[in-house]
mmCIF file of C-alpha atoms in Angstrom:
data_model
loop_
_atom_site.group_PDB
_atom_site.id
_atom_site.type_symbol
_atom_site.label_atom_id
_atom_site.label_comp_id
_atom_site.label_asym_id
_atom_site.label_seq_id
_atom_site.Cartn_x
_atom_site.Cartn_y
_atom_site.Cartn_z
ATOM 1 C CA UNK A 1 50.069 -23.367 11.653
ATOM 2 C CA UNK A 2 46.796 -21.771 10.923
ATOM 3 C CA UNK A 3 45.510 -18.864 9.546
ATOM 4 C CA UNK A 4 44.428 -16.128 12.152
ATOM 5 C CA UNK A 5 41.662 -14.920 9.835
ATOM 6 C CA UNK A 6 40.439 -17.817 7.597
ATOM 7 C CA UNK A 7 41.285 -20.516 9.104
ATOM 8 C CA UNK A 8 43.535 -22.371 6.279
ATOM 9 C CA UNK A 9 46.640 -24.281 7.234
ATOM 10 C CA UNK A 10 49.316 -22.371 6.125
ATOM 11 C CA UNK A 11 53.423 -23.166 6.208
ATOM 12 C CA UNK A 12 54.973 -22.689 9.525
ATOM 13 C CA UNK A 13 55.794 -18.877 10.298
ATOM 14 C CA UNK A 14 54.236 -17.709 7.288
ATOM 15 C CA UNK A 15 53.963 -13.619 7.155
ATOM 16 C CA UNK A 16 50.741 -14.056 5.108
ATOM 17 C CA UNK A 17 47.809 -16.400 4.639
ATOM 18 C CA UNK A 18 48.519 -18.525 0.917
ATOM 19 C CA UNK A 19 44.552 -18.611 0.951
ATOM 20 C CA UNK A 20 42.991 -15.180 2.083
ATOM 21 C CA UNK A 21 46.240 -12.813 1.494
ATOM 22 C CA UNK A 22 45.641 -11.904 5.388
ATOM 23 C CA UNK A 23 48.974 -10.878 7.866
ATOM 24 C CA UNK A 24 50.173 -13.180 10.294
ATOM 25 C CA UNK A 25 51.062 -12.325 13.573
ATOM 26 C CA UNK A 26 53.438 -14.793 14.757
ATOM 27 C CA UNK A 27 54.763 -14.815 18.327
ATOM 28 C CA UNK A 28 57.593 -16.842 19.733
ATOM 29 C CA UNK A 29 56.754 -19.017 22.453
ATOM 30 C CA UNK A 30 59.316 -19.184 24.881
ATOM 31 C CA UNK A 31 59.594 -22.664 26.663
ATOM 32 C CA UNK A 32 58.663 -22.182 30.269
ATOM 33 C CA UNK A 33 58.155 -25.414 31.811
ATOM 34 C CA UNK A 34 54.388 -24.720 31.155
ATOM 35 C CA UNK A 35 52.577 -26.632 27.953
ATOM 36 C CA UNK A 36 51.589 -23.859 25.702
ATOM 37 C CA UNK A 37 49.170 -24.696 23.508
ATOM 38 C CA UNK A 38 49.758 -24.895 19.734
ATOM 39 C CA UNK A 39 48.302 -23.503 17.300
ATOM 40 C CA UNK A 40 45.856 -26.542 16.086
ATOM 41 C CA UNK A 41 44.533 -26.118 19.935
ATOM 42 C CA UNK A 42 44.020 -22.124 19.533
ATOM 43 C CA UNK A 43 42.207 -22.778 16.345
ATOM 44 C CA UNK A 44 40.160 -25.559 17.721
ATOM 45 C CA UNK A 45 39.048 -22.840 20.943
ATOM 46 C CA UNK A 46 38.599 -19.968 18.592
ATOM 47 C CA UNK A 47 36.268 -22.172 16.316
ATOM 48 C CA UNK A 48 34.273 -23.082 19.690
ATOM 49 C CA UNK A 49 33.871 -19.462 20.164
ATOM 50 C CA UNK A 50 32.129 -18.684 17.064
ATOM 51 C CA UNK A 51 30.123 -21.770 17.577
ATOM 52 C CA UNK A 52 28.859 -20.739 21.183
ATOM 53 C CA UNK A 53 28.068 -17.471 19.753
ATOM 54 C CA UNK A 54 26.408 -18.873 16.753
ATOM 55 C CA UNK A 55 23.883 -20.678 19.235
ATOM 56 C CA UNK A 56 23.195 -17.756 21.107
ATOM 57 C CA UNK A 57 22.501 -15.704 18.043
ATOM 58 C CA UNK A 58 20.021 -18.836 16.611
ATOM 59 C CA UNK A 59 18.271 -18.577 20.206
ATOM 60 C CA UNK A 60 17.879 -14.960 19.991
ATOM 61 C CA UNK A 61 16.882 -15.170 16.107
ATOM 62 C CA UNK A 62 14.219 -18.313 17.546
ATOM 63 C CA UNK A 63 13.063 -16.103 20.679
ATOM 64 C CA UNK A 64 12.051 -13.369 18.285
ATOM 65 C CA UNK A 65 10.577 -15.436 15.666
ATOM 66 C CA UNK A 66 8.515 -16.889 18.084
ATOM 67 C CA UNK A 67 7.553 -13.133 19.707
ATOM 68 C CA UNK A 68 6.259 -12.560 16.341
ATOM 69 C CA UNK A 69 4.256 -15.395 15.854
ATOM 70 C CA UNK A 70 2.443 -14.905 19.256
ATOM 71 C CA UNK A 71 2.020 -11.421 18.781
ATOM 72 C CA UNK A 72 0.722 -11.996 15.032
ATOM 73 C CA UNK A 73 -1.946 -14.693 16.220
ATOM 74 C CA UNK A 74 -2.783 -12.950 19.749
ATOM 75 C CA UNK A 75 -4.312 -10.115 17.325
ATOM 76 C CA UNK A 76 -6.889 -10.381 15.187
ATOM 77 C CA UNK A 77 -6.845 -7.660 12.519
ATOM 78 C CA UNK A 78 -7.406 -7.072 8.858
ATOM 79 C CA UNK A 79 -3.907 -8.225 6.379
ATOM 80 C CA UNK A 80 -3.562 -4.120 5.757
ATOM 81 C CA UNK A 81 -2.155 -4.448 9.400
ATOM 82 C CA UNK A 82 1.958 -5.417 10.483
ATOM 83 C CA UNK A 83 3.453 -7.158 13.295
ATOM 84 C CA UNK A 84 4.797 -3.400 14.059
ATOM 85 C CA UNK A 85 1.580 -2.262 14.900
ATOM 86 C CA UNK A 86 0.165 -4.994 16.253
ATOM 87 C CA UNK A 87 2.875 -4.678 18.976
ATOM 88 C CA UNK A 88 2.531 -0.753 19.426
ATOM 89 C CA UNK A 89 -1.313 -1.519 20.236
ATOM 90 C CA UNK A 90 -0.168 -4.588 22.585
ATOM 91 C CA UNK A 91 2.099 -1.864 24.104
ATOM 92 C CA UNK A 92 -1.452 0.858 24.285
ATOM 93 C CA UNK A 93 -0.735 2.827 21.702
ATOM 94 C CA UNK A 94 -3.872 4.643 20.805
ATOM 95 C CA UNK A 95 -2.956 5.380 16.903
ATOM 96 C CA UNK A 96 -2.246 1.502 16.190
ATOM 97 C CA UNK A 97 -4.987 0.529 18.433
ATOM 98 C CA UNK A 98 -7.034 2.970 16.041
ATOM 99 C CA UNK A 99 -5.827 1.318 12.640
ATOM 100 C CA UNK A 100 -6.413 -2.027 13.977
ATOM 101 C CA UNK A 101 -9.875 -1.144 14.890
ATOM 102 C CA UNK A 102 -10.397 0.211 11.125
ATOM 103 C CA UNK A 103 -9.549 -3.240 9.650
ATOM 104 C CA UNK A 104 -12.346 -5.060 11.290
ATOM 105 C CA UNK A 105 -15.997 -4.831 11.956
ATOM 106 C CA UNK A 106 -18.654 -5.710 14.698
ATOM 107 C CA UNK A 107 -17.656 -6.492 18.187
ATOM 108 C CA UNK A 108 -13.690 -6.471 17.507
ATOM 109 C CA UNK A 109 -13.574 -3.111 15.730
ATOM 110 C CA UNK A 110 -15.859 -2.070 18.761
ATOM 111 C CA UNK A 111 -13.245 -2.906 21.124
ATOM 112 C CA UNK A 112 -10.713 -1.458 19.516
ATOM 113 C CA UNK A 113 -12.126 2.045 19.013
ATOM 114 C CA UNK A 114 -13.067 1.908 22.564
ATOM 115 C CA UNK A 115 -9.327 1.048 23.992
ATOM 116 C CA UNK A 116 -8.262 4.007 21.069
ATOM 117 C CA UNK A 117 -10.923 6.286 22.627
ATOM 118 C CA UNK A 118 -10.366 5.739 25.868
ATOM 119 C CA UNK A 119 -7.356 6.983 25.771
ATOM 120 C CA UNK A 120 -8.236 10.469 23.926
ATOM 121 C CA UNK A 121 -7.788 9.120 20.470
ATOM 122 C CA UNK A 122 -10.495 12.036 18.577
ATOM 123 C CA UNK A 123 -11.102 9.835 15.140
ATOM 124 C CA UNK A 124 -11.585 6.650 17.319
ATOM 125 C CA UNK A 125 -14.011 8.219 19.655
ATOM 126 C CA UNK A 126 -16.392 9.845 16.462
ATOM 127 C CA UNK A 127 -16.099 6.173 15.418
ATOM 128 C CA UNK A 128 -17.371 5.019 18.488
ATOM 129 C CA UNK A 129 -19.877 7.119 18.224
ATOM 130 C CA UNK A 130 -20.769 6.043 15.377
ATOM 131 C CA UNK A 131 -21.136 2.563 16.723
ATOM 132 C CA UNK A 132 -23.694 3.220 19.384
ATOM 133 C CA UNK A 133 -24.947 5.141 16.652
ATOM 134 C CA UNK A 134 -25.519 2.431 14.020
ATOM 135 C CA UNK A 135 -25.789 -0.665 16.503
ATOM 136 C CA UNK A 136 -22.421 -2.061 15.234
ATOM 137 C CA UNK A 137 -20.723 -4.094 18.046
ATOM 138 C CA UNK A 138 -22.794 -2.376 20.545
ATOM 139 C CA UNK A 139 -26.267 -1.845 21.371
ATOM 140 C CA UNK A 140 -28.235 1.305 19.767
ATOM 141 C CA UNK A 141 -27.680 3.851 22.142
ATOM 142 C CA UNK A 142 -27.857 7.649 20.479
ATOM 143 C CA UNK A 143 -27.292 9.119 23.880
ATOM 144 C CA UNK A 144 -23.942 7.648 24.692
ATOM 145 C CA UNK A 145 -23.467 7.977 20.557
ATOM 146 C CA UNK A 146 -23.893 11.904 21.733
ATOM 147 C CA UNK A 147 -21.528 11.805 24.422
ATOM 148 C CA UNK A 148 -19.152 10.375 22.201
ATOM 149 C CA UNK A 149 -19.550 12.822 19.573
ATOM 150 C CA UNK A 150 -19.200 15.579 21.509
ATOM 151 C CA UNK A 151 -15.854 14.040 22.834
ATOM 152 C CA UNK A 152 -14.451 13.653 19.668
ATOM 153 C CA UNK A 153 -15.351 17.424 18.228
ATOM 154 C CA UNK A 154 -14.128 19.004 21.577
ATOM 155 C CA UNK A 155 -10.722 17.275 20.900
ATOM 156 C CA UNK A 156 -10.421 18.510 17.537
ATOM 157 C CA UNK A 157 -12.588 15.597 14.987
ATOM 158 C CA UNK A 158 -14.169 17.167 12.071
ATOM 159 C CA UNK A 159 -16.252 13.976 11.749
ATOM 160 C CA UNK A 160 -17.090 14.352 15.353
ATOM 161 C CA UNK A 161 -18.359 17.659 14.381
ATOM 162 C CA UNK A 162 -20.324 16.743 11.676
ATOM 163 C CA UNK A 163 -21.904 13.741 13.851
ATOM 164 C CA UNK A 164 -22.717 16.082 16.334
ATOM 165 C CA UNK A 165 -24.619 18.532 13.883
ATOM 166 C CA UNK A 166 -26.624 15.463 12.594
ATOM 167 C CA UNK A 167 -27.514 14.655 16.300
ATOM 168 C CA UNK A 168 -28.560 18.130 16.235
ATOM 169 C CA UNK A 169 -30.991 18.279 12.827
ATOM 170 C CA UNK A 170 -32.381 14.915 13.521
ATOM 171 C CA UNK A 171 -32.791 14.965 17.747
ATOM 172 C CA UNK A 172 -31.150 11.777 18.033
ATOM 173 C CA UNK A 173 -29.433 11.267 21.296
ATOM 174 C CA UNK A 174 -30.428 15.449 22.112
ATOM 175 C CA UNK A 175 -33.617 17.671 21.603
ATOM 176 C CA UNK A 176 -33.756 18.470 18.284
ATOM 177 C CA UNK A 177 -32.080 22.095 17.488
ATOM 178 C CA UNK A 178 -31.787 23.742 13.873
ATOM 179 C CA UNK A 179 -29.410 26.276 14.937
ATOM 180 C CA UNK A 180 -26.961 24.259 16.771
ATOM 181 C CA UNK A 181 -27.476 21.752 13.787
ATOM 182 C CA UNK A 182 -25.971 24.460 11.694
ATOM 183 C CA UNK A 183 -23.554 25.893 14.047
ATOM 184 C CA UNK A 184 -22.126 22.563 14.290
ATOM 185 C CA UNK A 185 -22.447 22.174 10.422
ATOM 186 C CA UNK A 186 -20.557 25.509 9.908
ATOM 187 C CA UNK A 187 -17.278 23.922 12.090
ATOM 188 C CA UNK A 188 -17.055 20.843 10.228
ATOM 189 C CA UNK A 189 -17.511 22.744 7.025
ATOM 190 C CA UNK A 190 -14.645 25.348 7.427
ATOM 191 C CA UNK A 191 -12.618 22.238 8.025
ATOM 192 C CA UNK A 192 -13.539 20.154 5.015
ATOM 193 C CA UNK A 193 -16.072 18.151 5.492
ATOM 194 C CA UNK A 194 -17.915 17.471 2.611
ATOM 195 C CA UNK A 195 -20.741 15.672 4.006
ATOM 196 C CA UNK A 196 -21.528 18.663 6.605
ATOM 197 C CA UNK A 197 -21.215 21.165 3.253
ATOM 198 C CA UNK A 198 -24.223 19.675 1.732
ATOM 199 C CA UNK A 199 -26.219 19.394 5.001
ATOM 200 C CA UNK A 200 -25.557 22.440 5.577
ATOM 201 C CA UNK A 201 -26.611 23.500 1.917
ATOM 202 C CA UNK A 202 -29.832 21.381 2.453
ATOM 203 C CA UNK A 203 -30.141 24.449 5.370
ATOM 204 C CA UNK A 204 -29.547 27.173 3.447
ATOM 205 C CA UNK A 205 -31.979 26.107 1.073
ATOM 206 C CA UNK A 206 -34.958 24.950 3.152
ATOM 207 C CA UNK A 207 -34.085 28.028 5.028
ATOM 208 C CA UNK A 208 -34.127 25.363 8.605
ATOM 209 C CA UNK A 209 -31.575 26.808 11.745
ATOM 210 C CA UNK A 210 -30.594 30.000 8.836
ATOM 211 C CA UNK A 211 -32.392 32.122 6.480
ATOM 212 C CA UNK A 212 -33.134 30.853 3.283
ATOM 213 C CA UNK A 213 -30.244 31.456 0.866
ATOM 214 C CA UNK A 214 -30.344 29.332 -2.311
ATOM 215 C CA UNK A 215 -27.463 30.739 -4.081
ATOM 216 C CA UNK A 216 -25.550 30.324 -1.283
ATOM 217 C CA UNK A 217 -26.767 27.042 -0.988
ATOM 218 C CA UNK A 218 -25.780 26.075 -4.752
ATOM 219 C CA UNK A 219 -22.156 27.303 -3.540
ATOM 220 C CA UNK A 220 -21.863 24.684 -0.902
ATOM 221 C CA UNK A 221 -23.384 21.610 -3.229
ATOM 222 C CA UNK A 222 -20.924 22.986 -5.766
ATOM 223 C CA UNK A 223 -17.730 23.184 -3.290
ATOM 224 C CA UNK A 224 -18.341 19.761 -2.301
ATOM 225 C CA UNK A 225 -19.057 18.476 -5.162
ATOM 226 C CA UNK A 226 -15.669 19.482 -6.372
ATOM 227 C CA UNK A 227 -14.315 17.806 -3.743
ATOM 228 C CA UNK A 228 -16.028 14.249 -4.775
ATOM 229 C CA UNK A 229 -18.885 14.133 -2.567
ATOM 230 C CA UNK A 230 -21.251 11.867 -4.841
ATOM 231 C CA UNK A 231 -24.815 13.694 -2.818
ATOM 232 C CA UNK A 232 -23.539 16.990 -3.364
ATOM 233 C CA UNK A 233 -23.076 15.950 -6.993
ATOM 234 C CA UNK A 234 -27.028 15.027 -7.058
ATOM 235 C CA UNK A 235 -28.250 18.262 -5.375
ATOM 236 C CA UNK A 236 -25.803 20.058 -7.779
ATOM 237 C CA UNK A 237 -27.930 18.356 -10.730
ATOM 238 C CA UNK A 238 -31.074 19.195 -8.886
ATOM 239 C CA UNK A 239 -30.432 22.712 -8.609
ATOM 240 C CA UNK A 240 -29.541 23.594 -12.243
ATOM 241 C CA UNK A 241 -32.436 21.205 -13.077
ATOM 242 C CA UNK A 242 -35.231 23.290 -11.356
ATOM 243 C CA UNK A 243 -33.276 26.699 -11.112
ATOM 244 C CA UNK A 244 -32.622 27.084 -7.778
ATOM 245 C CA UNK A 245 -29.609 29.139 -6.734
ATOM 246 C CA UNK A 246 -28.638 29.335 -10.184
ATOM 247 C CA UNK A 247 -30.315 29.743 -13.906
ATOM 248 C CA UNK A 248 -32.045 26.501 -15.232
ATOM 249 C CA UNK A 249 -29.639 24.582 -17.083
ATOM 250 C CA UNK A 250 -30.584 20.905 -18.082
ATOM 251 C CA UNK A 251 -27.972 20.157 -20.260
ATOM 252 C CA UNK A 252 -25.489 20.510 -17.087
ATOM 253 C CA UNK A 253 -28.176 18.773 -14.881
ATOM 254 C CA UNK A 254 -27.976 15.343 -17.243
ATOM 255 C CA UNK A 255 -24.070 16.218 -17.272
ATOM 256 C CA UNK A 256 -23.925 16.260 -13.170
ATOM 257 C CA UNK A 257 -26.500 13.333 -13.159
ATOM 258 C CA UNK A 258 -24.450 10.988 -15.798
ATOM 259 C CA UNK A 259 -21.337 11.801 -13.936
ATOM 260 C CA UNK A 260 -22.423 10.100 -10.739
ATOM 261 C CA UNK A 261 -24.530 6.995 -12.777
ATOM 262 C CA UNK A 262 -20.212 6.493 -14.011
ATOM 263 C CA UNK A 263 -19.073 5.715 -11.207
ATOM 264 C CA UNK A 264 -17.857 2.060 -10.208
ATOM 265 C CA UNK A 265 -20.625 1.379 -6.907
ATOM 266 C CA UNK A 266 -18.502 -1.401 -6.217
ATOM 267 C CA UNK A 267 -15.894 0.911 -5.202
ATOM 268 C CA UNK A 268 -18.035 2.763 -2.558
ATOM 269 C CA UNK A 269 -19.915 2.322 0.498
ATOM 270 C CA UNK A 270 -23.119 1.067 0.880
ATOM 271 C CA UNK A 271 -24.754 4.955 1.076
ATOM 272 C CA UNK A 272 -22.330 6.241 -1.732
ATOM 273 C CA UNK A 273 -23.970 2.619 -3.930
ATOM 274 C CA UNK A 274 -27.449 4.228 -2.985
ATOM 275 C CA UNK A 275 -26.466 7.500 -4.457
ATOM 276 C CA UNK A 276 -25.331 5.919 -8.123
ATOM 277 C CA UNK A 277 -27.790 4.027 -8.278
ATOM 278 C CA UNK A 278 -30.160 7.309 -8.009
ATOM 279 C CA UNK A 279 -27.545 9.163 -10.517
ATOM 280 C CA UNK A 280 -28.320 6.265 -12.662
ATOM 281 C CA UNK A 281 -31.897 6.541 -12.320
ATOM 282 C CA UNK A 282 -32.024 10.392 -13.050
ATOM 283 C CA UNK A 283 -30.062 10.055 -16.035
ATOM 284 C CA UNK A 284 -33.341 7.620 -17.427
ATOM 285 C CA UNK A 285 -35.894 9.838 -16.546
ATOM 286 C CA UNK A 286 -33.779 12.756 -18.371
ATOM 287 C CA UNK A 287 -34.344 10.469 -21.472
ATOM 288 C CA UNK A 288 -37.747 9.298 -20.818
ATOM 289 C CA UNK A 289 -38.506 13.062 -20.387
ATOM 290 C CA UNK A 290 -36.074 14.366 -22.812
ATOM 291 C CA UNK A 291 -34.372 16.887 -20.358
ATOM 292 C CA UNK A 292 -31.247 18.257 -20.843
ATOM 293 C CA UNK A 293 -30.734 15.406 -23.648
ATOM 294 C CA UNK A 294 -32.673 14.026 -26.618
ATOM 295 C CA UNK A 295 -35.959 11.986 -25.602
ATOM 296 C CA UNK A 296 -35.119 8.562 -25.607
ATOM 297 C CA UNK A 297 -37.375 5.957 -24.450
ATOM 298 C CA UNK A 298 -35.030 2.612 -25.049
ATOM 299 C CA UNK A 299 -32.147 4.537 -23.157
ATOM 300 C CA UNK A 300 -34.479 5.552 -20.634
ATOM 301 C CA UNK A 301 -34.700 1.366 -20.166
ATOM 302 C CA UNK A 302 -32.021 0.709 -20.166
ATOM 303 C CA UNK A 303 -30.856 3.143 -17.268
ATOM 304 C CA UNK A 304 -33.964 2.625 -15.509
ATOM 305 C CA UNK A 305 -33.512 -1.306 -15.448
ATOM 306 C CA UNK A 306 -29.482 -0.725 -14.433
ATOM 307 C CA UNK A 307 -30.795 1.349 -11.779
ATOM 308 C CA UNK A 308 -33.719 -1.024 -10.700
ATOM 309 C CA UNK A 309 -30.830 -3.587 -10.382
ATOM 310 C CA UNK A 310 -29.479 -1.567 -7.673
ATOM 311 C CA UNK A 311 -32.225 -1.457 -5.844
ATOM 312 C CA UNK A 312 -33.411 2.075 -6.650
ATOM 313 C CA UNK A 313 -37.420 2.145 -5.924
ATOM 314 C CA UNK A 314 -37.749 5.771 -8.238
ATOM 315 C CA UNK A 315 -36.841 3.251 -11.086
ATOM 316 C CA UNK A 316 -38.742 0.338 -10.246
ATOM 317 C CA UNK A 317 -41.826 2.682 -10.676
ATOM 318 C CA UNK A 318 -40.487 4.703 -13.957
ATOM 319 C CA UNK A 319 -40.119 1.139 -15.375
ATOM 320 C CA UNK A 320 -43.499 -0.337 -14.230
ATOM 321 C CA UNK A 321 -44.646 2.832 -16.170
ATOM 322 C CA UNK A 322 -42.675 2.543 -19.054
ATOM 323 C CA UNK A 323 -44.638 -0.866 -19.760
ATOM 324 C CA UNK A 324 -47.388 0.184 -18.834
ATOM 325 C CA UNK A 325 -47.417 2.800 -22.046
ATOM 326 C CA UNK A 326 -45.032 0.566 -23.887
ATOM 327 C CA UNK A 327 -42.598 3.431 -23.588
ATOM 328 C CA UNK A 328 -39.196 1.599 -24.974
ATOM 329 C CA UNK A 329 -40.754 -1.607 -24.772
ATOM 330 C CA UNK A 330 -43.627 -3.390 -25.847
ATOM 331 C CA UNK A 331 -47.104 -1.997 -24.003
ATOM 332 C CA UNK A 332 -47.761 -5.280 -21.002
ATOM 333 C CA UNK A 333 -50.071 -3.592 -18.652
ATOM 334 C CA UNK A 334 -49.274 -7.038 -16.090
ATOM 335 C CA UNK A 335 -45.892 -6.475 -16.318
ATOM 336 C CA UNK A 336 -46.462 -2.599 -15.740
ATOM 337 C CA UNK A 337 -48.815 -3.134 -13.000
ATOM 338 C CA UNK A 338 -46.674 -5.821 -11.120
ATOM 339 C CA UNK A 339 -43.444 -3.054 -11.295
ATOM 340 C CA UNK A 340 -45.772 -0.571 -9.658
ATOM 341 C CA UNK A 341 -47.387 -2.786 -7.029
ATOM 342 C CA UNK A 342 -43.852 -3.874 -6.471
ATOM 343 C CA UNK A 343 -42.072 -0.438 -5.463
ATOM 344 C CA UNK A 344 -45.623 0.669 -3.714
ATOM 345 C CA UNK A 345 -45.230 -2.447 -1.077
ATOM 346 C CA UNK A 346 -41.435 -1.342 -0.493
ATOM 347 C CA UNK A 347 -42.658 1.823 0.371
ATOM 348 C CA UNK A 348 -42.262 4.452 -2.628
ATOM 349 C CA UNK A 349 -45.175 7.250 -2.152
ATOM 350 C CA UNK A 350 -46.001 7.489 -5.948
ATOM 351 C CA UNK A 351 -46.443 4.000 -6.995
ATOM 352 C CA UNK A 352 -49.171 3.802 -4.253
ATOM 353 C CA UNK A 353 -51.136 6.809 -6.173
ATOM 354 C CA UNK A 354 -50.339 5.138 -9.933
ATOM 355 C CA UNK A 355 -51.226 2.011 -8.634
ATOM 356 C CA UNK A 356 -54.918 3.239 -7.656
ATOM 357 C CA UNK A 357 -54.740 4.604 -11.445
ATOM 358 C CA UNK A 358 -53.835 1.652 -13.335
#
């Protein structure tokens, strides 16, 4: 006979399995005139069994294997994103649909945020906003960029809000309106947003949509400055540079101004790189100049080239001058000049006037 549990070929009425230790329940078959079957036979089915169900688990484990590889290649999404989520957005969920969207640029992300949106999703619907803002994946459109906006702060999107005070400040997509610029500013604000803090300190200070309030205006650059924002962090400097909101203190300006040139620009986007690269430049001239920090031409360079790298025009044209005067370097009026000439055909304001003194 055969083991009911492991299968081993055991002595004949055995109580327990020599192999496995297991109980054996052993029935006696009474002869009936019918062939019972032995117990090689009921082994023999019983192993049939398992193998039948065996195959149907490999089919199901196959079937599923194969789900995911369709799934997996019928999405195309960044490697942040799982087969989990790429079946919740087959299935219309709006938060994976979302997510997906955020892994990709152009046209895909595009239609993404707009299968996310249309289905109430606030972040997606700022986002897609922000495409017809920016022309990515869609045309330029700042009216539909509005409409979008608007959707996205009426269902609760603090970015939405922001967005929709920029629209404001700037006219894009509406006529342009100070007050709503800072009503809209104030929303986003109160709920965190740091970009809409120093907007609306840039408001407070140049006294546009709000009277003129420059302490209160230091308050906001210093709140969100606290809070990372790298611009806020630059108008911080500013302010204790020139005194406004607070008492001149240059020391803390070339502090402020040296804390943003640290930063790693690789690790931010492309405006973020634009604003170390101006830290970086503002921490030269407070050498050339000796604000805040002992003159020092060579470091002033040194940032200045660092900051030229980066494509920071201010520094292009402190550089130009600094050979000009051999200020760190050795005096080469060319080389001076060409710096100059340089950042006045990109555009920088001052390097036209120096040029027309050089």
């Amino acid at each position: 006979m055969f083991c009911k549990n492991c299968g081993a070929k055991i002595a004949d009425k055995s109580a327990f399995c020599s192999i496995c230790g297991a109980k054996q329940d052993n029935i006696n078959l009474v002869k009936t005139g019918v062939n019972e079957s032995t117990d090689e036979e009921l082994y023999q089915e019983d192993l049939k069994k398992k193998k039948k169900r065996l195959l149907i688990l490999g089919a199901v484990i196959a079937i599923f294997a194969a789900g995911v590889f369709c799934v997996n290649n019928s999405i195309t999404a960044g490697p942040q994103i799982g087969f989990s989520t790429k079946l919740q957005a087959i299935l219309g969920d709006a938060e994976a649909e979302y997510k997906i969207a955020n892994s990709l640029h152009g046209a895909e992300k595009f239609m993404w945020l707009e299968k996310s949106a249309s289905k109430g999703h606030a972040d997606a619907q700022a986002e897609l906003g922000y495409c017809y803002y920016s022309g990515e994946g869609a045309v330029k459109d700042f009216k539909e960029a509005l409409k979008w906006f608007q959707r996205a702060a009426d269902n609760g999107s603090v970015y939405g809000q922001f967005r929709m005070g920029w629209a404001y400040s700037n006219g894009e997509g509406v006529a342009k309106d100070q007050k709503l610029a800072v009503s809209w500013y104030k929303k986003a604000a109160d709920n965190g947003n740091t970009a809409a803090m120093n907007n609306l300190a840039v408001c407070y200070a140049n006294g546009e949509g709000v009277a003129k309030d420059t302490k209160k205006s230091f308050e906001l650059y210093q709140e969100a400055s606290e809070k990372g924002n790298l611009l806020s962090t630059l108008n911080l400097a500013r302010a204790y540079e020139l005194g406004e909101g607070t008492n001149v203190d240059k020391k803390k300006a070339f502090e402020l101004y040296k804390k943003v040139a640290s930063k790693d620009s690789t690790l931010y986007s492309d405006e973020d790189k634009e604003y170390v690269a101006r830290g970086i430049y503002n921490v030269g001239k407070m050498y050339f100049w000796g604000n805040g920090v002992e003159k020092n031409y060579e470091e002033a360079v040194k940032y200045f080239n660092l900051a030229k790298n980066q494509g920071n025009m201010d520094a292009l044209c402190g550089l130009g001058i600094a050979y000009y005067f051999g200020q760190g370097v050795p005096v080469d009026r060319e080389q001076g000049k060409k710096l100059v000439r340089e950042a006045s055909e990109r555009g920088h304001a001052r390097a036209k006037s120096l040029l027309k003194l050089m």
